[in-house]
Amino acid sequence: MNKTLSDWKAISLFVGPALILYLVILFVPIVSSLGLSMQEGSPITGFKYVGFANYERLIHDSQMWKALWFGTRFALFVSAGQIILGTLLALLYHFYLKHSSVLVRTLIFLPVVLPTVAVAQMFSKMFAIAPQYGLVNGLLDNLGMQSYIQPWLGQADTAFWIICIMEIWKAMGFYAILIFTGLVGIPEETIEAGRIDGAQGWNLTRFIVLPQLTPIMVASLIFSFNGTLKVFDTIVALTNGGPGTATTPLSILMYKTSFVYSEYGYGSTLALTLTLQCLVVSLLIYWRNRREGN
Amino acid sequence: MIGQDPLKSTLKKKAPHNPAAANLQKTLLGIPATLLIVLIVVSCIYPVIWIFMSSFKGADEFLKPMWTLPQSLHLENYTRAWTEGNMGKYVINSALVVFPSIAVMILLGTGAAFGLEVMRWKLSRTVNVLFLIGIMVPIQIVILPLFNMYYQAHLLDTRFALILTYVAFGLPLVVFFLSGYFQSFPREIVEAAVVDGASIYQVFFKIALPMVQNAIVTVALVQFFFLWNDLLVSLTFTTNPEMRTVQSGLLAFTGQYGQREWGPTFASISMAVAPTVLIYLFLNRMVMKGMAAGAVKG
């Protein structure tokens, strides 16, 4: 029995191919990107070791700070929106719609599976001003609110909010399902006990239901933050980082630095910064939550 | 009684002797909630309906308000998107990359999960953790070294490069998802089969695989959505328009022609969206379950 179950030949046949592929394509590059961040050049021109020059440049790069700030602000708003709306929807599914919520759940989840590029194109058509008015400007025109007609995606501040709205719209159904799964998992006795103790409506939600949901909300928050900090497709397709560099997050700055300006070394440093940002945020949320839990 | 609407029980206690008033109060409280839900549902599906509707409009119809219904079906929008917009080529390219990737990923990932969970060896925990790290790694950090590697190996602009990347990136989730299933897999069955003289390969193909079929379908479905919707990888490793996938093709198409030609643009967006919408509508429960499971683990 043990002989069959610990036959090393079979083990290497089962695990080997996956492990090798994973190590070569994913794990080795993670390590080598550290090395790449200390070099200058591109695959075509060859690389040269420059020590910490890229990191020095990073600190003095105003565009980087702008992108970092844009990404952080964006992630804050979008994550807040996704989690708050997701929780609200989950509560509605569970306590208000109850068993009849299947259809509603299915429809609200629909945007999650749509390709981001297609969604972004759709939004850019909705908010278009030329050659013809898009859905929104057309509506404003017909309602006699001509003064509100504007190039929504051509202005830094309105573009920011449209990107936020699109990201929230696209993923809220997903977080609703995630949190709904957590809600369904709460033992019914707990809620009943809360009711007997006199908790009702909002109080029941606030003091009995939400604390029970904390683990899944923390997981959702980490997931949402990581997703939004790495945002790429949405913005590339919607504004391509513009107007100017107003909607450029680190991911796009890194992409342009590497593949438009062929500065692979510095691109790697930017990618590393982004990874670090994701890691720090995840650890912060996790750590704060742990501390509050104790 | 258990698991009821908290609002409802509030009403019961406040107005136990007056059911009519309680009902009225409940309806009044229910209206905003119902309205909110209707509003959110409409906001989720209307934009999708709007693109499909607009994809049938003729050029002159775009001078009218955007929410009007199409007057006749301008199917030539689709033929133009398919041929001039190259969407046909992009759909084929996507299919040629996505389906092999999923097949290889599932085969390797299921094998690895089986080897890690069912078989007994010292380093299995370590290897499991190694795969776990892969779930958390953002693709941005790997894409430059990979570009460099593919450049050296002359793999840029090949489908092989995309498949390699997709498989490697999908593996951690597949391994993790299936490991979970193999964990709860009854050991006695495996042991009984081995005692009866089955080889480990027979155990894998004849017992283990059929038993985790559902998990495989779920994870394959989720990976389909990830890969079909990918932009970053395909944009980075293919510069030749001949190799473009649906998403990078759509980006190029709407960038070039989208300024003037609304009809074909909407048709091409519809084409990029249609497969995912159709699959989702048929298998929505599995998709939702799979995505939620993947997210909690990731």
Coordinates of C-alpha atoms in Angstrom, one line a residue, chain A residues 12-182:
Chain A
S12 CA 7.3 12.9 -10.1
L13 CA 5.1 12.0 -13.0
F14 CA 2.1 13.5 -11.4
V15 CA 3.6 16.6 -9.8
G16 CA 6.8 17.0 -11.9
P17 CA 5.4 18.6 -15.1
A18 CA 3.2 21.1 -13.3
L19 CA 5.9 22.0 -10.8
I20 CA 8.6 22.5 -13.5
L21 CA 6.4 24.7 -15.6
Y22 CA 5.3 26.7 -12.6
L23 CA 8.9 27.2 -11.4
V24 CA 10.2 28.2 -14.8
I25 CA 7.4 30.5 -15.9
L26 CA 6.4 32.0 -12.6
F27 CA 8.8 31.4 -9.8
V28 CA 12.1 32.1 -11.5
P29 CA 10.9 35.3 -13.1
I30 CA 9.7 36.6 -9.7
V31 CA 13.3 36.2 -8.5
S32 CA 14.9 37.5 -11.6
S33 CA 12.8 40.6 -11.7
L34 CA 14.7 41.7 -8.6
G35 CA 17.9 41.4 -10.6
L36 CA 16.3 43.2 -13.6
S37 CA 15.5 46.2 -11.4
M38 CA 19.2 46.7 -10.9
Q39 CA 19.9 46.8 -14.6
E40 CA 19.4 49.2 -17.5
G41 CA 18.6 48.4 -21.1
S42 CA 16.3 46.1 -23.0
P43 CA 16.4 42.6 -24.4
I44 CA 17.3 44.1 -27.8
T45 CA 20.1 46.4 -26.7
G46 CA 21.3 44.2 -23.9
F47 CA 21.5 44.8 -20.2
K48 CA 24.0 46.7 -18.0
Y49 CA 24.3 46.5 -14.2
V50 CA 23.6 49.9 -12.6
G51 CA 23.2 49.0 -8.9
F52 CA 20.5 51.1 -7.2
A53 CA 20.3 53.8 -9.8
N54 CA 16.7 52.7 -10.7
Y55 CA 15.6 53.0 -7.2
E56 CA 17.1 56.4 -6.9
R57 CA 15.3 57.5 -10.0
L58 CA 12.1 56.0 -8.5
I59 CA 12.3 58.3 -5.5
H60 CA 12.8 61.4 -7.6
D61 CA 10.2 60.4 -10.3
S62 CA 7.3 62.8 -9.9
Q63 CA 5.3 60.8 -12.4
M64 CA 5.7 57.7 -10.3
W65 CA 4.4 59.5 -7.1
K66 CA 1.5 60.8 -9.1
A67 CA 0.7 57.3 -10.4
L68 CA 1.1 55.8 -6.9
W69 CA -1.3 58.4 -5.5
F70 CA -3.8 57.9 -8.3
G71 CA -3.8 54.2 -7.8
T72 CA -4.2 54.5 -4.0
R73 CA -7.0 57.0 -4.3
F74 CA -8.7 54.8 -6.9
A75 CA -8.3 51.6 -4.9
L76 CA -9.7 53.4 -1.8
F77 CA -12.9 54.6 -3.5
V78 CA -13.5 51.5 -5.5
S79 CA -12.9 49.0 -2.7
A80 CA -15.1 51.0 -0.4
G81 CA -17.8 51.1 -3.1
Q82 CA -17.5 47.4 -3.9
I83 CA -17.6 46.2 -0.4
I84 CA -20.3 48.5 0.9
L85 CA -22.6 47.9 -2.1
G86 CA -21.7 44.2 -2.0
T87 CA -22.6 43.9 1.6
L88 CA -25.8 45.9 1.1
L89 CA -26.8 43.6 -1.8
A90 CA -25.9 40.5 0.2
L91 CA -28.1 41.6 3.1
L92 CA -30.9 42.3 0.7
Y93 CA -30.5 38.9 -0.9
H94 CA -30.5 37.1 2.4
F95 CA -33.0 39.0 4.5
Y96 CA -35.3 40.7 2.0
L97 CA -35.5 38.5 -1.1
K98 CA -34.6 35.3 0.6
H99 CA -35.3 32.3 -1.6
S100 CA -36.6 34.2 -4.5
S101 CA -33.2 35.9 -5.0
V102 CA -31.7 33.5 -7.5
L103 CA -32.7 35.5 -10.6
V104 CA -31.6 38.8 -9.1
R105 CA -28.3 37.3 -8.0
T106 CA -27.7 36.0 -11.4
L107 CA -28.5 39.3 -13.2
I108 CA -26.4 41.4 -10.8
F109 CA -23.5 39.0 -11.3
L110 CA -23.6 39.4 -15.1
P111 CA -21.2 42.3 -15.4
V112 CA -18.5 40.2 -13.6
V113 CA -18.1 37.8 -16.5
L114 CA -18.0 40.5 -19.2
P115 CA -14.6 41.1 -20.8
T116 CA -13.1 44.3 -19.2
V117 CA -12.0 45.7 -22.6
A118 CA -15.5 45.3 -24.0
V119 CA -17.0 46.9 -20.8
A120 CA -14.6 49.8 -21.1
Q121 CA -15.5 50.3 -24.8
M122 CA -19.1 50.2 -23.8
F123 CA -18.5 52.9 -21.1
S124 CA -16.5 55.0 -23.5
K125 CA -19.4 54.9 -25.9
M126 CA -21.9 55.7 -23.1
F127 CA -20.0 58.8 -22.1
A128 CA -18.9 59.9 -25.6
I129 CA -19.3 63.4 -26.8
A130 CA -18.0 63.1 -30.4
P131 CA -18.7 62.3 -33.2
Q132 CA -22.2 61.9 -31.7
Y133 CA -23.4 62.2 -28.2
G134 CA -23.2 59.0 -26.2
L135 CA -26.0 57.7 -24.0
V136 CA -25.3 60.1 -21.1
N137 CA -24.8 63.2 -23.1
G138 CA -27.8 62.3 -25.3
L139 CA -29.9 62.0 -22.3
L140 CA -28.8 65.3 -20.9
D141 CA -29.4 66.9 -24.2
N142 CA -33.0 65.6 -24.3
L143 CA -33.7 66.6 -20.7
G144 CA -32.7 70.1 -21.5
M145 CA -29.7 70.0 -19.3
Q146 CA -27.2 71.1 -22.1
S147 CA -25.0 72.9 -19.6
Y148 CA -24.0 69.5 -18.1
I149 CA -22.9 68.0 -21.4
Q150 CA -19.2 67.6 -21.3
P151 CA -16.3 65.4 -22.5
W152 CA -16.6 63.0 -19.5
L153 CA -13.6 61.0 -20.3
G154 CA -11.5 63.9 -21.6
Q155 CA -11.3 65.7 -18.2
A156 CA -9.1 64.4 -15.4
D157 CA -11.7 64.7 -12.6
T158 CA -14.7 63.4 -14.4
A159 CA -12.6 60.6 -16.0
F160 CA -11.5 59.5 -12.5
W161 CA -15.1 59.1 -11.3
I162 CA -16.2 57.3 -14.4
I163 CA -13.4 54.8 -14.0
C164 CA -14.4 54.3 -10.4
I165 CA -18.1 53.8 -11.3
M166 CA -17.2 51.3 -13.9
E167 CA -15.0 49.3 -11.6
I168 CA -17.6 49.3 -8.9
W169 CA -20.3 48.4 -11.4
K170 CA -18.3 45.6 -12.8
A171 CA -17.5 43.8 -9.5
M172 CA -20.2 44.6 -7.0
G173 CA -22.2 41.5 -7.9
F174 CA -19.1 39.4 -7.3
Y175 CA -18.6 40.8 -3.8
A176 CA -22.4 40.5 -3.1
I177 CA -22.1 36.7 -3.9
L178 CA -19.0 36.4 -1.8
I179 CA -20.5 38.1 1.2
F180 CA -23.8 36.4 0.7
T181 CA -22.0 33.0 0.9
G182 CA -20.7 34.2 4.3

